[in-house]
GROMACS .gro file of C-alpha atoms in nm:
model
  291
    1UNK     CA    1   1.716   4.340  -2.539
    2UNK     CA    2   1.358   4.592  -2.586
    3UNK     CA    3   1.048   4.571  -2.447
    4UNK     CA    4   0.756   4.625  -2.669
    5UNK     CA    5   0.539   4.816  -2.459
    6UNK     CA    6   0.881   4.995  -2.197
    7UNK     CA    7   0.789   4.749  -1.855
    8UNK     CA    8   0.439   4.594  -2.009
    9UNK     CA    9   0.673   4.286  -2.151
   10UNK     CA   10   0.602   4.184  -2.465
   11UNK     CA   11   0.272   4.082  -2.559
   12UNK     CA   12   0.267   3.758  -2.809
   13UNK     CA   13   0.053   3.528  -2.948
   14UNK     CA   14   0.084   3.087  -2.920
   15UNK     CA   15  -0.062   2.931  -3.157
   16UNK     CA   16   0.013   2.603  -3.407
   17UNK     CA   17  -0.111   2.444  -3.652
   18UNK     CA   18  -0.096   2.028  -3.663
   19UNK     CA   19   0.079   2.070  -3.349
   20UNK     CA   20   0.344   2.267  -3.503
   21UNK     CA   21   0.396   2.522  -3.230
   22UNK     CA   22   0.489   2.896  -3.220
   23UNK     CA   23   0.489   3.168  -3.099
   24UNK     CA   24   0.402   3.495  -3.324
   25UNK     CA   25   0.464   3.851  -3.178
   26UNK     CA   26   0.404   4.191  -3.413
   27UNK     CA   27   0.751   4.394  -3.392
   28UNK     CA   28   0.599   4.590  -3.750
   29UNK     CA   29   0.762   4.860  -3.483
   30UNK     CA   30   1.076   4.723  -3.473
   31UNK     CA   31   1.172   4.740  -3.146
   32UNK     CA   32   1.270   4.394  -3.032
   33UNK     CA   33   1.678   4.293  -3.046
   34UNK     CA   34   1.817   3.917  -2.998
   35UNK     CA   35   1.558   3.729  -3.084
   36UNK     CA   36   1.775   3.442  -3.150
   37UNK     CA   37   1.819   3.490  -2.793
   38UNK     CA   38   1.470   3.567  -2.712
   39UNK     CA   39   1.410   3.273  -2.846
   40UNK     CA   40   1.620   2.984  -2.664
   41UNK     CA   41   1.446   3.179  -2.370
   42UNK     CA   42   1.047   3.195  -2.465
   43UNK     CA   43   1.051   2.843  -2.641
   44UNK     CA   44   1.158   2.686  -2.293
   45UNK     CA   45   0.894   2.511  -2.203
   46UNK     CA   46   0.955   2.443  -1.771
   47UNK     CA   47   1.100   2.832  -1.791
   48UNK     CA   48   0.941   3.023  -2.094
   49UNK     CA   49   0.563   2.987  -2.267
   50UNK     CA   50   0.699   2.694  -2.413
   51UNK     CA   51   0.727   2.602  -2.803
   52UNK     CA   52   0.851   2.456  -3.161
   53UNK     CA   53   1.002   2.923  -3.130
   54UNK     CA   54   0.901   3.242  -3.179
   55UNK     CA   55   0.808   3.414  -3.587
   56UNK     CA   56   0.850   3.715  -3.537
   57UNK     CA   57   0.554   4.010  -3.773
   58UNK     CA   58   0.824   4.244  -3.964
   59UNK     CA   59   0.763   4.487  -4.152
   60UNK     CA   60   0.795   4.426  -4.595
   61UNK     CA   61   1.005   4.637  -4.857
   62UNK     CA   62   0.865   4.357  -5.163
   63UNK     CA   63   0.569   4.206  -4.991
   64UNK     CA   64   0.314   4.259  -4.808
   65UNK     CA   65   0.540   4.119  -4.455
   66UNK     CA   66   0.805   3.960  -4.316
   67UNK     CA   67   0.851   3.670  -4.184
   68UNK     CA   68   1.118   3.611  -3.908
   69UNK     CA   69   1.084   3.251  -3.723
   70UNK     CA   70   1.438   3.048  -3.553
   71UNK     CA   71   1.359   2.712  -3.380
   72UNK     CA   72   1.392   2.713  -3.034
   73UNK     CA   73   1.782   2.664  -2.989
   74UNK     CA   74   1.831   2.981  -3.144
   75UNK     CA   75   1.887   2.934  -3.515
   76UNK     CA   76   1.703   3.086  -3.709
   77UNK     CA   77   1.533   2.959  -3.964
   78UNK     CA   78   1.411   3.052  -4.365
   79UNK     CA   79   1.124   2.883  -4.416
   80UNK     CA   80   0.829   2.748  -4.182
   81UNK     CA   81   0.492   2.505  -4.359
   82UNK     CA   82   0.322   2.528  -4.012
   83UNK     CA   83   0.435   2.853  -3.948
   84UNK     CA   84   0.337   3.068  -4.194
   85UNK     CA   85   0.000   2.940  -4.224
   86UNK     CA   86  -0.071   3.016  -3.819
   87UNK     CA   87   0.144   3.411  -3.876
   88UNK     CA   88  -0.149   3.513  -4.184
   89UNK     CA   89  -0.383   3.410  -3.950
   90UNK     CA   90  -0.270   3.607  -3.630
   91UNK     CA   91  -0.221   3.948  -3.946
   92UNK     CA   92  -0.573   3.900  -4.005
   93UNK     CA   93  -0.662   3.826  -3.699
   94UNK     CA   94  -0.473   4.169  -3.538
   95UNK     CA   95  -0.706   4.363  -3.791
   96UNK     CA   96  -0.325   4.438  -4.024
   97UNK     CA   97  -0.492   4.303  -4.287
   98UNK     CA   98  -0.864   4.207  -4.400
   99UNK     CA   99  -0.852   4.028  -4.767
  100UNK     CA  100  -0.859   3.677  -4.787
  101UNK     CA  101  -0.444   3.666  -4.977
  102UNK     CA  102  -0.152   3.850  -4.885
  103UNK     CA  103   0.216   3.782  -5.008
  104UNK     CA  104   0.505   3.724  -4.630
  105UNK     CA  105   0.861   3.775  -4.674
  106UNK     CA  106   1.068   3.466  -4.546
  107UNK     CA  107   1.412   3.362  -4.577
  108UNK     CA  108   1.338   3.137  -4.889
  109UNK     CA  109   1.135   3.328  -5.084
  110UNK     CA  110   0.772   3.579  -5.082
  111UNK     CA  111   0.542   3.347  -5.032
  112UNK     CA  112   0.095   3.413  -5.148
  113UNK     CA  113  -0.102   3.332  -4.896
  114UNK     CA  114  -0.474   3.238  -4.892
  115UNK     CA  115  -0.688   3.226  -4.565
  116UNK     CA  116  -0.922   2.995  -4.535
  117UNK     CA  117  -1.268   3.038  -4.350
  118UNK     CA  118  -1.513   2.868  -4.193
  119UNK     CA  119  -1.884   2.979  -4.200
  120UNK     CA  120  -1.894   3.209  -3.953
  121UNK     CA  121  -1.588   3.407  -4.112
  122UNK     CA  122  -1.314   3.305  -3.879
  123UNK     CA  123  -0.947   3.232  -4.006
  124UNK     CA  124  -0.916   2.841  -4.002
  125UNK     CA  125  -0.628   2.727  -4.213
  126UNK     CA  126  -0.438   2.894  -4.493
  127UNK     CA  127  -0.313   2.768  -4.842
  128UNK     CA  128  -0.011   2.873  -4.911
  129UNK     CA  129   0.201   2.830  -5.222
  130UNK     CA  130   0.547   2.689  -5.158
  131UNK     CA  131   0.720   2.766  -5.435
  132UNK     CA  132   0.906   2.512  -5.688
  133UNK     CA  133   1.148   2.244  -5.489
  134UNK     CA  134   1.460   2.267  -5.535
  135UNK     CA  135   1.653   1.920  -5.663
  136UNK     CA  136   2.022   2.007  -5.728
  137UNK     CA  137   2.265   1.910  -5.432
  138UNK     CA  138   2.443   2.229  -5.446
  139UNK     CA  139   2.163   2.414  -5.401
  140UNK     CA  140   1.997   2.274  -5.110
  141UNK     CA  141   2.219   2.203  -5.001
  142UNK     CA  142   2.429   1.820  -5.007
  143UNK     CA  143   2.797   1.887  -5.016
  144UNK     CA  144   2.913   1.538  -5.249
  145UNK     CA  145   2.973   1.447  -5.597
  146UNK     CA  146   2.588   1.403  -5.729
  147UNK     CA  147   2.415   1.551  -5.910
  148UNK     CA  148   2.071   1.460  -5.706
  149UNK     CA  149   1.941   1.262  -5.508
  150UNK     CA  150   1.676   1.026  -5.568
  151UNK     CA  151   1.640   0.744  -5.390
  152UNK     CA  152   1.964   0.758  -5.348
  153UNK     CA  153   2.199   0.481  -5.135
  154UNK     CA  154   2.311   0.671  -4.782
  155UNK     CA  155   2.478   0.448  -4.560
  156UNK     CA  156   2.475   0.543  -4.154
  157UNK     CA  157   2.641   0.301  -3.912
  158UNK     CA  158   2.656   0.009  -4.167
  159UNK     CA  159   2.299   0.047  -4.260
  160UNK     CA  160   2.165   0.197  -4.634
  161UNK     CA  161   1.901   0.389  -4.686
  162UNK     CA  162   1.778   0.507  -5.022
  163UNK     CA  163   1.730   0.889  -4.962
  164UNK     CA  164   1.576   1.136  -5.154
  165UNK     CA  165   1.792   1.524  -5.091
  166UNK     CA  166   1.450   1.834  -5.144
  167UNK     CA  167   1.428   2.153  -5.051
  168UNK     CA  168   1.158   2.364  -4.966
  169UNK     CA  169   1.324   2.686  -4.894
  170UNK     CA  170   1.472   2.433  -4.615
  171UNK     CA  171   1.714   2.096  -4.681
  172UNK     CA  172   1.550   1.783  -4.627
  173UNK     CA  173   1.651   1.405  -4.701
  174UNK     CA  174   1.303   1.173  -4.715
  175UNK     CA  175   1.303   0.831  -4.646
  176UNK     CA  176   1.044   0.586  -4.748
  177UNK     CA  177   0.966   0.278  -4.478
  178UNK     CA  178   0.730   0.026  -4.446
  179UNK     CA  179   0.657   0.053  -4.021
  180UNK     CA  180   0.772   0.471  -3.915
  181UNK     CA  181   0.650   0.399  -3.608
  182UNK     CA  182   0.883   0.153  -3.526
  183UNK     CA  183   1.166   0.381  -3.599
  184UNK     CA  184   1.344   0.544  -3.353
  185UNK     CA  185   1.394   0.924  -3.403
  186UNK     CA  186   1.576   1.015  -3.154
  187UNK     CA  187   1.920   0.816  -3.176
  188UNK     CA  188   1.870   0.897  -3.601
  189UNK     CA  189   1.718   1.209  -3.643
  190UNK     CA  190   2.067   1.379  -3.487
  191UNK     CA  191   2.299   1.150  -3.632
  192UNK     CA  192   2.109   1.278  -4.009
  193UNK     CA  193   2.049   1.626  -3.914
  194UNK     CA  194   2.436   1.652  -3.887
  195UNK     CA  195   2.591   1.462  -4.074
  196UNK     CA  196   2.898   1.644  -4.305
  197UNK     CA  197   2.669   1.612  -4.622
  198UNK     CA  198   2.478   1.869  -4.464
  199UNK     CA  199   2.654   2.194  -4.432
  200UNK     CA  200   2.353   2.313  -4.290
  201UNK     CA  201   2.192   2.091  -4.173
  202UNK     CA  202   1.892   1.845  -4.265
  203UNK     CA  203   1.583   1.809  -4.228
  204UNK     CA  204   1.444   1.451  -4.191
  205UNK     CA  205   1.163   1.278  -4.287
  206UNK     CA  206   1.087   0.888  -4.274
  207UNK     CA  207   0.770   0.797  -4.500
  208UNK     CA  208   0.518   0.519  -4.536
  209UNK     CA  209   0.345   0.509  -4.904
  210UNK     CA  210  -0.067   0.428  -4.789
  211UNK     CA  211  -0.157   0.408  -5.108
  212UNK     CA  212  -0.146   0.688  -5.420
  213UNK     CA  213  -0.295   0.977  -5.239
  214UNK     CA  214  -0.212   0.904  -4.960
  215UNK     CA  215   0.168   0.924  -4.689
  216UNK     CA  216   0.226   0.847  -4.363
  217UNK     CA  217   0.534   1.098  -4.219
  218UNK     CA  218   0.735   1.186  -3.925
  219UNK     CA  219   0.971   1.422  -3.877
  220UNK     CA  220   1.359   1.542  -3.708
  221UNK     CA  221   1.378   1.889  -3.777
  222UNK     CA  222   1.740   2.044  -3.748
  223UNK     CA  223   1.698   2.292  -3.417
  224UNK     CA  224   1.427   2.136  -3.260
  225UNK     CA  225   1.379   1.697  -3.307
  226UNK     CA  226   1.114   1.571  -3.322
  227UNK     CA  227   0.808   1.729  -3.405
  228UNK     CA  228   0.435   1.710  -3.435
  229UNK     CA  229   0.473   1.841  -3.791
  230UNK     CA  230   0.642   2.036  -4.069
  231UNK     CA  231   0.443   2.221  -4.373
  232UNK     CA  232   0.768   2.228  -4.538
  233UNK     CA  233   0.800   1.871  -4.467
  234UNK     CA  234   0.536   1.765  -4.625
  235UNK     CA  235   0.641   1.922  -4.943
  236UNK     CA  236   0.993   1.761  -4.910
  237UNK     CA  237   0.796   1.429  -4.892
  238UNK     CA  238   0.484   1.492  -5.103
  239UNK     CA  239   0.718   1.551  -5.386
  240UNK     CA  240   0.952   1.251  -5.293
  241UNK     CA  241   0.658   1.018  -5.348
  242UNK     CA  242   0.585   1.186  -5.720
  243UNK     CA  243   0.996   1.247  -5.843
  244UNK     CA  244   0.977   0.835  -5.716
  245UNK     CA  245   0.648   0.683  -5.843
  246UNK     CA  246   0.499   0.618  -5.522
  247UNK     CA  247   0.189   0.903  -5.604
  248UNK     CA  248  -0.017   1.095  -5.705
  249UNK     CA  249  -0.018   1.448  -5.817
  250UNK     CA  250  -0.209   1.583  -5.471
  251UNK     CA  251  -0.233   1.407  -5.188
  252UNK     CA  252  -0.216   1.332  -4.787
  253UNK     CA  253   0.010   1.420  -4.523
  254UNK     CA  254  -0.067   1.212  -4.249
  255UNK     CA  255   0.203   1.363  -3.986
  256UNK     CA  256   0.115   1.291  -3.575
  257UNK     CA  257  -0.054   1.637  -3.538
  258UNK     CA  258  -0.284   1.580  -3.782
  259UNK     CA  259  -0.280   1.591  -4.207
  260UNK     CA  260  -0.149   1.845  -4.488
  261UNK     CA  261  -0.302   1.846  -4.812
  262UNK     CA  262  -0.017   1.912  -5.156
  263UNK     CA  263  -0.016   1.968  -5.517
  264UNK     CA  264   0.236   1.994  -5.688
  265UNK     CA  265   0.177   2.174  -5.997
  266UNK     CA  266   0.369   1.966  -6.160
  267UNK     CA  267   0.195   2.055  -6.594
  268UNK     CA  268   0.199   2.440  -6.539
  269UNK     CA  269   0.402   2.594  -6.317
  270UNK     CA  270   0.572   2.407  -6.079
  271UNK     CA  271   0.516   2.530  -5.779
  272UNK     CA  272   0.377   2.283  -5.458
  273UNK     CA  273   0.081   2.447  -5.299
  274UNK     CA  274  -0.002   2.316  -4.918
  275UNK     CA  275  -0.339   2.335  -4.728
  276UNK     CA  276  -0.423   2.299  -4.379
  277UNK     CA  277  -0.502   2.472  -4.050
  278UNK     CA  278  -0.380   2.748  -3.866
  279UNK     CA  279  -0.492   2.744  -3.469
  280UNK     CA  280  -0.484   3.003  -3.172
  281UNK     CA  281  -0.433   2.827  -2.792
  282UNK     CA  282  -0.358   3.168  -2.556
  283UNK     CA  283  -0.245   3.532  -2.567
  284UNK     CA  284  -0.033   3.711  -2.298
  285UNK     CA  285   0.286   3.944  -2.258
  286UNK     CA  286   0.603   3.782  -2.185
  287UNK     CA  287   0.842   3.912  -1.937
  288UNK     CA  288   1.239   3.812  -2.072
  289UNK     CA  289   1.478   3.742  -1.799
  290UNK     CA  290   1.605   4.082  -1.857
  291UNK     CA  291   1.263   4.212  -1.706
   0.00000   0.00000   0.00000
């Protein structure tokens, strides 16, 4: 593992979007290696910094910047909605970009981001074009003979759930439930995540319809467990609720860490837009265990 600045440690910034917290590292010079191991080490909440993972800024040949994100277990994620909003703020605050619009390459494609400013000119959040949802099971992927799952019966340990499968660059399983606060996600989450139907594991969202423009949700993220928020998960929940006729095309999704506004433009582009906050908590230098 190579330090960014010799013996001065690895400069980092701790940020969060609705409590979905990541460690952000400027590695435009591409000095760092062993990113999966670094994510495990830095994310540990007793001996490291503590986070849901790390997000590393890299150069891109097809966009303004490139995002690589690793969960706290070291697995690499294709996309993180809360993470990309914070990364856009990180880029602006680091004086690496001065326009309100920028593009960021992810493993699920190039995302268009619009920064949101307060009256003092500070970046407080972002609106992200998350692209079109994927509903084909073979592409999500879900191993099943059905082409898609839309309120499809799924039996797990003698309990049948009505599930909707959606990919927003990473796989999601949405389950509508009348009282999500009563669910034991520590028990349920891993059983869905590691089920044989999901060859790349699955993020599982439990959603409760409040009214036609508002949903409550909890999420079990593959590789991280229950988190306070998941941007792609909120998008998947909104898509599933619209497909099933439960809500309008713009919906406020309330997560444990706060709320996101999700809009699915079904009339023209078919793209899903996510709007929410991005906050910086602290910065410093991290010294890896090999230091």
